[in-house]
């Protein structure tokens, strides 16, 4: 299946050029084009595409601002004549950053990155996920993750091989996107993988050699969900 995409640029020549590039690929399916960022925002609030080719310097709402307003943004490839936006762009996890004028060769390199990410997400959707860390996308299997620790705007993922990965996504966002059947909040600063729990008491949870606090706010929910439902009881 083709990867669905949309274009947003206030320059009609760029829209025409990229539309022609997309038509020449057998990978992308163009769903919509926009020259107004507010029109694009309204569309993306109602419809889903897998990738958005997006100009940075736009009137009303620029490209970077648009990304921040979307609750679940698609993969983003930025289009711009201004290289100074690159650092801020990659902090927003964009897939690629194309400087104008955009050649077919450079466009196809961006499409390859998008395609690899989409295929990876499709193949591993039931067993793994990607995070952005150290200027790259890192694939982690759910089983690899011991627990996730909040560090202000960042989170640190602790894995079974003793490694840690720091990513600019807060704990609440991760909790909402990871499967609730596997990950449970035990403290305002910790999200743990229930598959690795060794023991639980009123104050602590132990897993993988770590002892983590069990917050009072979460104690009843954790005990009911993880202990009471699977506790072997003495029969009368």
Coordinates of C-alpha atoms in Angstrom, one line a residue:
X1 CA 0.0 0.0 0.0
X2 CA 1.1 3.5 -0.7
X3 CA 2.0 6.0 2.0
X4 CA -0.5 8.8 2.2
X5 CA 0.7 12.3 2.3
X6 CA -0.2 16.0 2.2
X7 CA 1.6 19.2 1.1
X8 CA 1.6 22.6 2.7
X9 CA 3.5 25.5 1.1
X10 CA 2.4 29.1 0.3
X11 CA 4.5 29.0 -2.8
X12 CA 2.5 27.6 -5.8
X13 CA 5.6 26.7 -7.7
X14 CA 6.9 24.5 -4.8
X15 CA 3.4 22.8 -4.6
X16 CA 3.5 22.1 -8.3
X17 CA 7.1 20.8 -8.2
X18 CA 6.5 18.4 -5.2
X19 CA 3.2 17.3 -6.6
X20 CA 5.0 16.3 -9.8
X21 CA 7.7 14.5 -7.8
X22 CA 5.1 12.6 -5.8
X23 CA 3.3 11.5 -9.0
X24 CA 6.6 10.1 -10.3
X25 CA 7.1 7.8 -7.3
X26 CA 5.3 4.5 -6.7
X27 CA 5.5 5.0 -2.9
X28 CA 3.4 8.1 -2.1
X29 CA -0.3 8.9 -2.5
X30 CA -1.1 12.6 -2.4
X31 CA -4.3 13.2 -0.4
X32 CA -4.4 17.0 -0.2
X33 CA -2.4 20.2 -1.0
X34 CA -2.6 23.5 0.9
X35 CA -1.3 27.0 0.6
X36 CA -2.9 28.2 3.9
X37 CA -1.7 26.7 7.2
X38 CA -5.1 27.2 8.9
X39 CA -6.7 25.2 6.1
X40 CA -4.1 22.5 6.6
X41 CA -4.7 22.5 10.4
X42 CA -8.4 22.1 9.9
X43 CA -7.9 19.1 7.6
X44 CA -5.3 17.4 9.8
X45 CA -7.6 17.8 12.8
X46 CA -10.2 15.6 11.0
X47 CA -8.2 13.4 8.6
X48 CA -5.1 11.3 8.9
X49 CA -2.1 11.1 6.5
X50 CA 1.1 9.3 7.2
X51 CA 3.5 12.1 6.2
X52 CA 3.2 15.9 5.8
X53 CA 5.6 17.9 3.6
X54 CA 5.5 21.2 5.3
X55 CA 6.9 24.7 4.6
X56 CA 8.4 26.5 7.7
X57 CA 7.9 30.1 6.8
X58 CA 4.2 30.5 6.5
X59 CA 1.9 33.4 7.3
X60 CA -0.7 33.1 10.2
X61 CA 0.8 29.9 11.5
X62 CA 4.3 28.8 10.6
X63 CA 5.2 25.2 10.0
X64 CA 6.9 24.6 13.4
X65 CA 3.9 26.1 15.2
X66 CA 1.5 23.9 13.2
X67 CA 3.3 20.8 14.3
X68 CA 3.1 21.8 17.9
X69 CA -0.7 22.3 17.7
X70 CA -1.4 18.7 16.4
X71 CA -2.2 16.2 19.1
X72 CA -1.0 13.3 16.9
X73 CA 1.1 14.8 14.1
X74 CA 2.0 12.6 11.1
X75 CA 5.6 12.1 10.1
X76 CA 6.9 15.5 9.0
X77 CA 9.4 16.5 6.2
X78 CA 10.1 20.2 6.4
X79 CA 10.6 22.4 3.3
X80 CA 12.4 25.7 3.7
X81 CA 14.9 28.2 2.3
X82 CA 16.2 28.9 5.8
X83 CA 18.8 26.5 7.3
X84 CA 18.7 28.2 10.7
X85 CA 15.5 26.4 11.6
X86 CA 17.2 23.0 11.5
X87 CA 18.0 22.6 15.2
X88 CA 14.5 23.5 16.3
X89 CA 13.0 21.3 13.6
X90 CA 14.9 18.2 14.8
X91 CA 13.8 18.9 18.4
X92 CA 10.3 18.3 17.0
X93 CA 11.3 14.9 15.6
X94 CA 11.0 15.8 11.9
X95 CA 12.1 13.0 9.6
X96 CA 14.0 15.3 7.2
X97 CA 14.7 18.9 6.4
X98 CA 14.8 19.8 2.7
X99 CA 16.4 23.1 1.6
X100 CA 14.9 24.9 -1.4
X101 CA 15.4 24.6 -4.3
X102 CA 14.5 20.9 -3.8
X103 CA 15.9 18.4 -6.3
X104 CA 14.3 15.1 -7.2
X105 CA 17.3 13.2 -5.9
X106 CA 17.1 14.9 -2.5
X107 CA 13.3 14.5 -2.3
X108 CA 13.6 10.7 -3.0
X109 CA 16.2 10.4 -0.2
X110 CA 13.6 11.9 2.2
X111 CA 10.9 9.5 0.8
X112 CA 13.2 6.6 1.6
X113 CA 13.5 7.7 5.2
X114 CA 9.8 8.0 5.5
X115 CA 9.2 4.6 3.9
X116 CA 11.6 2.9 6.2
X117 CA 9.9 4.4 9.2
X118 CA 6.4 3.5 8.1
X119 CA 7.4 0.0 7.2
X120 CA 9.1 -0.4 10.6
X121 CA 6.1 0.9 12.4
X122 CA 3.8 -1.5 10.5
X123 CA 6.0 -4.6 11.0
X124 CA 6.7 -4.0 14.7
X125 CA 3.4 -2.4 15.8
X126 CA 2.4 -5.3 18.1
X127 CA 5.8 -5.8 19.7
X128 CA 7.9 -2.6 19.5
X129 CA 8.0 1.2 19.2
X130 CA 10.4 3.9 18.2
X131 CA 11.8 6.8 20.2
X132 CA 14.0 9.7 19.0
X133 CA 17.2 9.8 21.0
X134 CA 20.7 10.9 20.2
X135 CA 19.6 12.4 16.9
X136 CA 18.3 9.1 15.6
X137 CA 15.3 6.8 15.8
X138 CA 15.8 3.9 18.1
X139 CA 13.6 0.8 18.0
X140 CA 12.8 -0.8 21.3
X141 CA 10.8 -4.0 21.9
X142 CA 8.3 -3.7 24.7
X143 CA 9.9 -6.6 26.5
X144 CA 13.2 -4.7 26.5
X145 CA 11.9 -1.9 28.7
X146 CA 12.1 -2.3 32.5
X147 CA 10.7 1.1 33.4
X148 CA 10.5 4.7 32.3
X149 CA 11.6 7.6 34.5
X150 CA 10.4 11.2 34.3
X151 CA 13.0 14.0 34.1
X152 CA 11.1 17.2 33.7
X153 CA 10.4 17.5 29.9
X154 CA 12.5 14.4 29.1
X155 CA 12.1 10.7 30.0
X156 CA 14.7 8.1 30.6
X157 CA 14.0 4.6 29.4
X158 CA 15.8 1.9 31.3
X159 CA 16.2 -1.4 29.4
X160 CA 17.0 -5.0 30.4
X161 CA 20.5 -4.8 29.0
X162 CA 21.4 -2.0 31.5
X163 CA 21.3 0.8 28.9
X164 CA 19.3 4.0 29.2
X165 CA 17.8 6.2 26.4
X166 CA 16.9 9.8 27.0
X167 CA 14.1 11.2 24.8
X168 CA 12.3 14.6 24.6
X169 CA 8.8 13.2 25.3
X170 CA 7.2 13.6 28.7
X171 CA 5.9 10.7 30.9
X172 CA 2.3 11.5 30.4
X173 CA 2.7 11.2 26.6
X174 CA 4.4 7.9 26.8
X175 CA 1.8 6.5 29.2
X176 CA -0.9 7.5 26.7
X177 CA 0.8 5.9 23.7
X178 CA 2.3 2.7 25.2
X179 CA -0.1 -0.3 25.7
X180 CA -1.8 -0.1 29.1
X181 CA -1.9 -3.9 29.3
X182 CA 1.9 -3.8 29.7
X183 CA 2.8 -0.5 31.3
X184 CA 1.4 0.9 34.5
X185 CA 2.1 4.1 36.4
X186 CA 3.3 3.4 39.9
X187 CA 4.5 6.9 40.9
X188 CA 4.3 10.4 39.4
X189 CA 7.9 9.8 38.2
X190 CA 7.7 6.2 37.1
X191 CA 6.0 4.0 34.5
X192 CA 6.9 0.3 34.8
X193 CA 6.7 -2.8 32.6
X194 CA 4.4 -5.2 34.5
X195 CA 6.2 -8.2 32.9
X196 CA 9.3 -7.5 34.9
X197 CA 7.8 -7.1 38.4
X198 CA 9.4 -9.3 41.0
X199 CA 7.5 -8.1 44.2
X200 CA 5.2 -5.3 45.4
X201 CA 4.5 -4.0 48.9
X202 CA 2.7 -0.9 50.2
X203 CA 5.7 1.3 49.5
X204 CA 7.8 -0.2 46.8
X205 CA 7.9 -2.2 43.5
X206 CA 11.0 -4.3 42.7
X207 CA 11.9 -5.2 39.2
X208 CA 15.1 -6.0 37.3
X209 CA 17.3 -5.3 40.3
X210 CA 15.7 -1.9 40.9
X211 CA 13.5 -0.8 43.8
X212 CA 11.1 1.9 42.8
X213 CA 8.6 3.9 45.0
X214 CA 4.9 3.0 44.9
X215 CA 3.1 6.3 45.3
X216 CA 0.0 6.5 47.5
X217 CA -2.1 7.9 44.6
X218 CA -1.4 4.8 42.5
X219 CA -1.2 2.1 45.2
X220 CA -4.8 1.0 45.2
X221 CA -5.0 0.8 41.4
X222 CA -1.7 -1.1 41.1
X223 CA -2.6 -3.5 43.9
X224 CA -6.0 -4.2 42.4
X225 CA -4.8 -4.6 38.8
X226 CA -1.6 -6.5 39.3
X227 CA -2.0 -8.4 42.5
X228 CA -5.6 -9.0 43.5
X229 CA -6.7 -10.2 40.0
X230 CA -4.0 -12.9 39.8
X231 CA -3.4 -13.7 43.5
X232 CA -3.5 -17.4 44.4
X233 CA -5.6 -17.6 47.5
X234 CA -6.1 -20.1 50.3
X235 CA -9.2 -22.0 49.7
X236 CA -11.7 -22.3 52.6

